[in-house]
Backbone as a ProteinNet text record, in pm:
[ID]
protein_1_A
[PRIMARY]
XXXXXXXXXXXXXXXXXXXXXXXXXXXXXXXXXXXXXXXXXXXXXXXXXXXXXXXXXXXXXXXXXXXXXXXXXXXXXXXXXXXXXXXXXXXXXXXXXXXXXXXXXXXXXXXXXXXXXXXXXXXXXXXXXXXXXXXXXXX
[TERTIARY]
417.3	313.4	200.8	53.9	-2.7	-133.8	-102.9	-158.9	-305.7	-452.8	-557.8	-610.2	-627.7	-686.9	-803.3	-956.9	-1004.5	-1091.5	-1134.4	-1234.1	-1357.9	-1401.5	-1569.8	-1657.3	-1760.4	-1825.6	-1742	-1786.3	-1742.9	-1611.9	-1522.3	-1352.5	-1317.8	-1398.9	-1336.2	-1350.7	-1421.5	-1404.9	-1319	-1234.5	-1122.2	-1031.5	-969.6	-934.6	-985.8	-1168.9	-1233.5	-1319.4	-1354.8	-1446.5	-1340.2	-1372.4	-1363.8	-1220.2	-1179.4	-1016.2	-943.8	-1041	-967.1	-952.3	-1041.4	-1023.1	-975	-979.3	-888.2	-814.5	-776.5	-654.4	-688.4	-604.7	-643.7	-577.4	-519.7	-505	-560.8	-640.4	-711.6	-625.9	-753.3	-693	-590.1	-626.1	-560.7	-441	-418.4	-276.9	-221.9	-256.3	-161.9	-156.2	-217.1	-205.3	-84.5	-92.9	33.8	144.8	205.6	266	316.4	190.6	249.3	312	235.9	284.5	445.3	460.8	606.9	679	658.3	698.7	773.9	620.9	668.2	653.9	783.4	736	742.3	814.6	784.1	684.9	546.9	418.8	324.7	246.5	130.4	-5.1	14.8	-102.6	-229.6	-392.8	-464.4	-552.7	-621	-729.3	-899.9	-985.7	-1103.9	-1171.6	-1273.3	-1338.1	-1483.4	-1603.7	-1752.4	-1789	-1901	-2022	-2132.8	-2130.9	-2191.8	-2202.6	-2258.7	-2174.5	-2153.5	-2278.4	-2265.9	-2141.9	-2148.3	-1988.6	-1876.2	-1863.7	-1745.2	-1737.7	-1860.9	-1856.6	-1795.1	-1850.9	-1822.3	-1690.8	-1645	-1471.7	-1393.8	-1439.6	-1356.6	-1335.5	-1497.3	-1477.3	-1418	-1408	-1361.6	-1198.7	-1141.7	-999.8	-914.6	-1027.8	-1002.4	-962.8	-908.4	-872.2	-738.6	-714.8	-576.1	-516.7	-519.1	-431.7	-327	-230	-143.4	-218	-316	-319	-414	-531.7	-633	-593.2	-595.3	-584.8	-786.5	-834.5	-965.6	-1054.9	-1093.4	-1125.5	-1286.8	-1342	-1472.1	-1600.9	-1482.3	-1572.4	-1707.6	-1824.5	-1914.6	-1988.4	-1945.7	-1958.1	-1889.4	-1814	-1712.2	-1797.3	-1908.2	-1966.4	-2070.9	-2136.8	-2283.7	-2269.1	-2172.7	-2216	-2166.5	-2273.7	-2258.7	-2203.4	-2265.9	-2248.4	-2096.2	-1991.5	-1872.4	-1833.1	-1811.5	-1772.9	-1771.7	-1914.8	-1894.3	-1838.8	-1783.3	-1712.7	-1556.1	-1571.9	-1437.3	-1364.1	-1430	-1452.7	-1442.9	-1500.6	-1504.9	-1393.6	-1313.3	-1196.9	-1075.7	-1000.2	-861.8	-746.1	-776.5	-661.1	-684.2	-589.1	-596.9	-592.1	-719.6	-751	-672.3	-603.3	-565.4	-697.4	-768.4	-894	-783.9	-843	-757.1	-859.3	-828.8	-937.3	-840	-871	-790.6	-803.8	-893.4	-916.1	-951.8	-948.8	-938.8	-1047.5	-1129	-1261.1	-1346.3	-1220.2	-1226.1	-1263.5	-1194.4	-1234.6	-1369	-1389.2	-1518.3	-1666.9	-1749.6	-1893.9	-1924	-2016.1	-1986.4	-2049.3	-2110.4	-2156.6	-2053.6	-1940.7	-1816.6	-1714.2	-1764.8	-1634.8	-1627.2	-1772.7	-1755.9	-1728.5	-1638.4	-1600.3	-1638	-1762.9	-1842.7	-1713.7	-1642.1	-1561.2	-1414.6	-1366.6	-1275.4	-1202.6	-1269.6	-1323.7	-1241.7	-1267.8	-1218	-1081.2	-1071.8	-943.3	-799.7	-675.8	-593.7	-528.8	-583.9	-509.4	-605.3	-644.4	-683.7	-590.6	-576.5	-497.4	-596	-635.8	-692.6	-618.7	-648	-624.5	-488.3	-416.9	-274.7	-302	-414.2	-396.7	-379.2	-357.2	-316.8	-209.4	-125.3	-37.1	-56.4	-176.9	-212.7	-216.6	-236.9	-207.6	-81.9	-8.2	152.2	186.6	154.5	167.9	135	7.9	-50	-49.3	76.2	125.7	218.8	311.5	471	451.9	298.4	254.9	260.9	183.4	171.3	261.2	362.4	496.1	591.9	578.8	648.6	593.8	496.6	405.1	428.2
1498	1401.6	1413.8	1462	1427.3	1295.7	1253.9	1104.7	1126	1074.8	1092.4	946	934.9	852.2	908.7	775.4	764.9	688.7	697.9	592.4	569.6	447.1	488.3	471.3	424.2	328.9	306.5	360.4	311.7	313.1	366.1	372.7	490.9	583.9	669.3	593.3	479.7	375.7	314.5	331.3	224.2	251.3	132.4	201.7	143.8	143.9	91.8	4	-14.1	-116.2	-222.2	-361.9	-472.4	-472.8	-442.2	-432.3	-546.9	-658.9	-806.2	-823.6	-796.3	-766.8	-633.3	-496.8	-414.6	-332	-400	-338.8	-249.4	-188.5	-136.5	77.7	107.3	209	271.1	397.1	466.5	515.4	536.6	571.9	753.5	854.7	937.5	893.3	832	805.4	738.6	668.5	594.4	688.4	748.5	867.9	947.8	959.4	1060.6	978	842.8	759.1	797.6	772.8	744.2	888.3	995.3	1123.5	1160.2	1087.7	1061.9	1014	873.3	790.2	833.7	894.9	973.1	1125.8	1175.9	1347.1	1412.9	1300	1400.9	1388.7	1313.3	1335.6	1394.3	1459.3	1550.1	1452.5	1428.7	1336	1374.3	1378.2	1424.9	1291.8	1321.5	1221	1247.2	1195.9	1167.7	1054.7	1091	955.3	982.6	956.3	948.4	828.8	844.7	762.5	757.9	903.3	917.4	874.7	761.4	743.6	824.1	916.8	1039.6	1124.3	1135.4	1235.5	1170.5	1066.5	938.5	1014.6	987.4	951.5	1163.8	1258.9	1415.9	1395.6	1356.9	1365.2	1289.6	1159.4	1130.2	1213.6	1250.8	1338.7	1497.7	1517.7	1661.8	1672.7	1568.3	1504.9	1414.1	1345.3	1217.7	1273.1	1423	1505	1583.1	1583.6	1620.4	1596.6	1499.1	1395.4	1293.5	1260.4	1162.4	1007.7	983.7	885.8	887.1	770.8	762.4	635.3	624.2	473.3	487.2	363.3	410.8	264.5	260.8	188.9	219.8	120.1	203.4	118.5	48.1	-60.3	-122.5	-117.5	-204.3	-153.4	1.4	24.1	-23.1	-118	-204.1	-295.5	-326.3	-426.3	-443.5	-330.2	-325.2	-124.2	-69.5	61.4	97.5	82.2	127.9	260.3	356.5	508.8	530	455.1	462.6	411.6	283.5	212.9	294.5	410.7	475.3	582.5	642.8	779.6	728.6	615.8	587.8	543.1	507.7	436.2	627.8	681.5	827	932.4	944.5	1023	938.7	1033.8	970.6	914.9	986.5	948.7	765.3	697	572.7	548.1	477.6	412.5	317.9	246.6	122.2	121.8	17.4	28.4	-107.7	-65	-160	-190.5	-327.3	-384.2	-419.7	-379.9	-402.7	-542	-558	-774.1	-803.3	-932.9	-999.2	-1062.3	-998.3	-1019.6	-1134	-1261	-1330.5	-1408.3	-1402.8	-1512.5	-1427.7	-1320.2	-1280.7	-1357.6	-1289.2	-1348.6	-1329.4	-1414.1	-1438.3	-1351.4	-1201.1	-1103.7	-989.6	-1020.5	-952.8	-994.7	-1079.4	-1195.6	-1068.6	-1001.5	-964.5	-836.5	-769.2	-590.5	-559.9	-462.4	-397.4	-289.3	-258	-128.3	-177.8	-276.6	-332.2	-374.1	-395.8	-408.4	-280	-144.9	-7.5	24.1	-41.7	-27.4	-18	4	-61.4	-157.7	-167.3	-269.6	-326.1	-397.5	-435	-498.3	-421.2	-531.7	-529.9	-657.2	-674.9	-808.3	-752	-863.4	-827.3	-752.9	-743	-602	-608.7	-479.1	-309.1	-234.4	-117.6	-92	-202.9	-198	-193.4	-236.2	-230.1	-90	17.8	113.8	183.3	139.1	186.3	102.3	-23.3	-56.5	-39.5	30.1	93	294.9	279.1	412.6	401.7	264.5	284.2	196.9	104	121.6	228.1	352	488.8	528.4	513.6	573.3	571.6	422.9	322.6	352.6	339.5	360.9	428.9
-1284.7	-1317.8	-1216.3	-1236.4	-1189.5	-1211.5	-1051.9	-1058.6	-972.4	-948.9	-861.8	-850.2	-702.9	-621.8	-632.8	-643.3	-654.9	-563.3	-456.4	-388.2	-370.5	-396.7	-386.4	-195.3	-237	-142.9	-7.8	125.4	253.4	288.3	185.5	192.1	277.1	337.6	444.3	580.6	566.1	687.4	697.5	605.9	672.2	794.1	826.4	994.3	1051.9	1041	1148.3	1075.8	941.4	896.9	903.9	939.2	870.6	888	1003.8	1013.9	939.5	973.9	946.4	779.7	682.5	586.4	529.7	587.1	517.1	589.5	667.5	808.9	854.4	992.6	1053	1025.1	902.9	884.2	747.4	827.1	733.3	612.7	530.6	387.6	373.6	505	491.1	507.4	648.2	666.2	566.1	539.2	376.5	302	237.6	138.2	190.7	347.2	304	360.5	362.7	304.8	157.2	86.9	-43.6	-106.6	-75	-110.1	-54	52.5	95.8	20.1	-1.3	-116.1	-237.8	-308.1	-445.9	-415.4	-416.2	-375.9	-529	-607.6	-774.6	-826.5	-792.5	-827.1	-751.6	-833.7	-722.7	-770	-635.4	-555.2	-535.1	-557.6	-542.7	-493.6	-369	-325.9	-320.2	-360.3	-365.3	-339.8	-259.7	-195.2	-198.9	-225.2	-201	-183.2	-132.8	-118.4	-256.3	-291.6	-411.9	-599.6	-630.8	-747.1	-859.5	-880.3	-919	-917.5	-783.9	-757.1	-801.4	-819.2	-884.4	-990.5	-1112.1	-1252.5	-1301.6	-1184.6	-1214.7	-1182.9	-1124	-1023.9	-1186	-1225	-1363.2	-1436.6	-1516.5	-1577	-1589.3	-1427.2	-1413.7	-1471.8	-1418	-1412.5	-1541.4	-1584.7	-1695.2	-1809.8	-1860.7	-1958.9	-1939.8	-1796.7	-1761.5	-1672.1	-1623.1	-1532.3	-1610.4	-1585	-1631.1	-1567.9	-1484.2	-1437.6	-1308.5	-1304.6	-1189.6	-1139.6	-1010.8	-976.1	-900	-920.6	-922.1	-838.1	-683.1	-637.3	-617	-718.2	-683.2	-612.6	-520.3	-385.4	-441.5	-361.6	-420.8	-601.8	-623.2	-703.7	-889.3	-823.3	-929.5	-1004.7	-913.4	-937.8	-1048.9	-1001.8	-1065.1	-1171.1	-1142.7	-1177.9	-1357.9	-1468	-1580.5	-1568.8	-1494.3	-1527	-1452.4	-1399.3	-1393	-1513	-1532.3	-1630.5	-1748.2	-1834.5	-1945.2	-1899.1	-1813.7	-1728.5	-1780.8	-1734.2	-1782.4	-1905.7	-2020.6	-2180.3	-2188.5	-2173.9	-2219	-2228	-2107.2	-2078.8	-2113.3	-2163.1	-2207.2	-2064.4	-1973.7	-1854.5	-1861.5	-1839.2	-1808.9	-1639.2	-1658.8	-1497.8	-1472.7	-1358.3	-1282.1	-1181	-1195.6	-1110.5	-973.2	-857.6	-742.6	-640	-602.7	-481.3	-348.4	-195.1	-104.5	-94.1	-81.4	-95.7	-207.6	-182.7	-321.1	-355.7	-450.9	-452.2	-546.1	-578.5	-592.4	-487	-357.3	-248.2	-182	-241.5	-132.1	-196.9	-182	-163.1	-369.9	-394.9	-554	-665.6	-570.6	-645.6	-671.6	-629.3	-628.4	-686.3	-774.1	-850.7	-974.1	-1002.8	-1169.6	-1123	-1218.3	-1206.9	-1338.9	-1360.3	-1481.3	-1514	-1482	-1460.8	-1497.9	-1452.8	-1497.1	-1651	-1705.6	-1885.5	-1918.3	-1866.8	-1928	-1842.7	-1801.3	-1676.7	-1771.4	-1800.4	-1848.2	-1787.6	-1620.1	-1534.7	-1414.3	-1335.5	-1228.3	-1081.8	-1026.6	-897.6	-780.2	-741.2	-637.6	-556.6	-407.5	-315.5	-259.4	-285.3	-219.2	-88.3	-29.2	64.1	20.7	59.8	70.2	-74	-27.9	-128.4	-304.5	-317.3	-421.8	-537.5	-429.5	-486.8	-523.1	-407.5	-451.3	-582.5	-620.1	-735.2	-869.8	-799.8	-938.8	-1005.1	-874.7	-875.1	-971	-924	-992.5	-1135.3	-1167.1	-1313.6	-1364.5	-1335	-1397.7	-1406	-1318.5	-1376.7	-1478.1	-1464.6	-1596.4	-1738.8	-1717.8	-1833.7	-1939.7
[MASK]
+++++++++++++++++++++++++++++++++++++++++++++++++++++++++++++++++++++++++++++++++++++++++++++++++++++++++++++++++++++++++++++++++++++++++++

């Protein structure tokens, strides 16, 4: 089974952004956590700044992957040209938020991207993705 991580916006900062809201270990080291975790899935990670490079990375992938888990940070918010990247390709997204972007600031309540998701988990940390790993699995 292959499964791809997806990150948008400021997520190679973690570690050091905002420890208090998204702890203090970077997204490599978790990744290879989780690749520990599940060694019968091949794990593939992607991260930009670019939303462009987001919406090419779906589409490169969104046709033969079993599964994206797809955090696409402030880009959740406001970005159409993810949102139809993803209505477009057959892979099913779990889109995931490290906080819970319900209690954050109130331009972050709405996810444009979420709508095409088959799932959303936000607010449970890091962990959020291992959950939306062992969704894809189930699935």
């Amino acid at each position: 089974m292959k499964i791809a991580i997806i990150n948008g916006p400021n997520l190679n900062l973690l570690g050091k952004r905002e420890p208090e809201i998204y702890g203090k270990l970077s997204f490599g080291e978790y990744f290879e956590t989780l690749k520990a975790q599940f060694p019968q899935v091949e794990l593939s990670y992607f991260q930009s700044n670019v939303e462009g490079e987001i919406v090419n990375q779906l589409q490169a992938i969104g046709f033969e992957y079993d599964g994206i888990i797809l955090n696409g940070a402030a880009y959740t918010h406001y970005s159409y040209a993810i949102r139809d990247a993803i209505a477009a390709i057959k892979t099913p997204v779990v889109e995931v938020h490290i906080s819970n972007i319900y209690a954050r600031e109130e331009f972050r309540h709405k996810s444009v991207t979420g709508g095409q998701a088959v799932g959303v988990i936000t607010g449970l940390g890091m962990k959020g993705y291992e959950l939306a790993l062992r969704f894809l699995l189930e699935r």
